[in-house]
Coordinates of C-alpha atoms in Angstrom, one line a residue:
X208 CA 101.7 73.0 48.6
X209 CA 100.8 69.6 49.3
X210 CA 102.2 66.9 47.0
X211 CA 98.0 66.3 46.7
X212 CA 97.3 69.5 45.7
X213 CA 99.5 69.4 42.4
X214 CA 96.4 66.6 40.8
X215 CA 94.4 68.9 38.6
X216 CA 90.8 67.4 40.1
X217 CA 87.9 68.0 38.3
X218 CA 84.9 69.7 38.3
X219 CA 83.5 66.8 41.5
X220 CA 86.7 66.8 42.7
X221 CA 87.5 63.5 40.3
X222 CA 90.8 62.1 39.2
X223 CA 90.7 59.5 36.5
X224 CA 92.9 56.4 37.5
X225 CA 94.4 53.4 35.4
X226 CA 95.5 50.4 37.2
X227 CA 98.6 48.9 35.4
X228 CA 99.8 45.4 36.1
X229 CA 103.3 45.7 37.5
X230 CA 105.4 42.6 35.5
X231 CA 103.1 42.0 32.7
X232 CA 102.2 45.4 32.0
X233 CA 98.7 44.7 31.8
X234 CA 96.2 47.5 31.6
X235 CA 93.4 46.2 34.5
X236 CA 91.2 48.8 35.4
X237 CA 90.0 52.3 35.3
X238 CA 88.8 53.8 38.3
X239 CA 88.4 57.2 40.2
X240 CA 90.1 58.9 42.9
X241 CA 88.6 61.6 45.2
X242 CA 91.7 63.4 47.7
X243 CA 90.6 60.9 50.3
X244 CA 91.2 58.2 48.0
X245 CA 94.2 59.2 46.3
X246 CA 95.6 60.1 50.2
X247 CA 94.8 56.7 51.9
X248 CA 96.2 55.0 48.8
X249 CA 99.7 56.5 48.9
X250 CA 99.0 55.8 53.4
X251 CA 98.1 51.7 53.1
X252 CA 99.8 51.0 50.0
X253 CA 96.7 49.5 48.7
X254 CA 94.0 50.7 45.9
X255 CA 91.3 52.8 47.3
X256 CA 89.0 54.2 44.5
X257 CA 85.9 56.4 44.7
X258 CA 82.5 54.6 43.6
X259 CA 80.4 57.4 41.5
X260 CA 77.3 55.1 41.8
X261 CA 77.3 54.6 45.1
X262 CA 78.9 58.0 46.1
X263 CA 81.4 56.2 48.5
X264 CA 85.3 55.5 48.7
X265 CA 85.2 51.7 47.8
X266 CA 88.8 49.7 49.4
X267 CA 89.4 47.8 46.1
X268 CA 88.5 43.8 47.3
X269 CA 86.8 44.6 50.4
X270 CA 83.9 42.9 49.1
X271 CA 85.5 40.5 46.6
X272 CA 89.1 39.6 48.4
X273 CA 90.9 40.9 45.1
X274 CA 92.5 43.8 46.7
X275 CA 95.5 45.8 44.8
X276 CA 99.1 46.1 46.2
X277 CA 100.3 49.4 45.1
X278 CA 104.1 49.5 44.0
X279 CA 104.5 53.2 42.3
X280 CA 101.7 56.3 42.0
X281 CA 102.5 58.5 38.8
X282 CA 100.8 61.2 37.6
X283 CA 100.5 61.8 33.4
X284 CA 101.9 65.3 32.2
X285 CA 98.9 67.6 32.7
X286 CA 98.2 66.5 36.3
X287 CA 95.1 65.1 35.7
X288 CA 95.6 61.5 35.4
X289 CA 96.3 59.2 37.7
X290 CA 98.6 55.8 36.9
X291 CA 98.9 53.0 39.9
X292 CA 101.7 50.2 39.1
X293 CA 99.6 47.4 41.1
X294 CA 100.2 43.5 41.9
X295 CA 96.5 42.1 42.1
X296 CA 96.4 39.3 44.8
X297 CA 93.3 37.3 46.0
X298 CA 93.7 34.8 43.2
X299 CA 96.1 33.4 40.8
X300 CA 96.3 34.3 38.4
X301 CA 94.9 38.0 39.6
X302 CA 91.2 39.1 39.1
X303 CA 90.7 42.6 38.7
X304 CA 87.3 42.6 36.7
X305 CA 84.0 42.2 38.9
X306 CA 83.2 40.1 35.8
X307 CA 85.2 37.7 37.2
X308 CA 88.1 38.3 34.5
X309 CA 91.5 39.1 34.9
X310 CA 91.3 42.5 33.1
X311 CA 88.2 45.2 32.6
X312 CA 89.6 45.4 29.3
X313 CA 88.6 42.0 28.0
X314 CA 86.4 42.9 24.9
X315 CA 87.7 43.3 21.6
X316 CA 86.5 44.3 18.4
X317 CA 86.4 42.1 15.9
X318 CA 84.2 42.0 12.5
X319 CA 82.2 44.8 14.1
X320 CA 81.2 43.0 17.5
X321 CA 82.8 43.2 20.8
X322 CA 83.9 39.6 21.5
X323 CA 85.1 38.9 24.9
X324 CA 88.8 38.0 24.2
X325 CA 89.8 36.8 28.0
X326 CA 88.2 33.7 29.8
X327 CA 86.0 33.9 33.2
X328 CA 88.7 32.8 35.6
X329 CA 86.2 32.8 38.4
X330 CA 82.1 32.8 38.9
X331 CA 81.4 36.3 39.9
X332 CA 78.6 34.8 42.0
X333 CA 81.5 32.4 43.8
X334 CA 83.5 36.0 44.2
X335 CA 80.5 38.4 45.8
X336 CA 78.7 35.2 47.7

């Protein structure tokens, strides 16, 4: 057995993926993984996700020049999570969010509103020109 064939992939052949900050510890992204994915991950040593809305593997920064340097691929207990220990590059300091942000995780709740808690760090429309 294949070390790719231990991932407990769902039902579209989907594993969930968490993009972790190595240093900082930041939580960046969440993301999917198809086997192709997950394979040429572990193969360039750089994040490759699977798009569900546009039914694609997506290199992460081929369009934006934020790509992710990968540094350690775990797996949770049950198999079906994926973690990636990542340095985020193409900026400093690194964008991960297609909001422009250096996190996807930049709301917060607070007083029953989500209140962006992290600054713009870069005009999406300068990123996808």
């Amino acid at each position: 057995m294949s070390w790719i064939d231990e991932v407990k992939w769902d039902d579209k052949g989907l594993v969930p993926v968490i993009a972790q900050e190595q240093g900082t510890g930041d939580v960046l992204m969440f993301a999917w993984m198809n086997r192709e994915a997950l394979a040429l991950t572990a193969e360039r040593g750089q994040a490759v996700y699977f798009s569900r809305s546009r039914n694609k593997l997506w290199h992460k920064g081929e369009e934006s020049g934020h790509f992710q340097q990968v540094h350690a691929i775990r797996m949770d207990c049950d198999n079906d999570v994926v973690l990636l220990t990542i340095t985020q590059l193409g900026h400093e300091p690194g964008i991960a969010c297609h909001t422009g942000r250096h996190s996807c995780f930049f709301q917060k709740l607070e007083n029953g509103a989500w209140t962006p808690a992290e600054p713009v760090l870069k005009d999406p429309s300068k990123i996808y020109e």
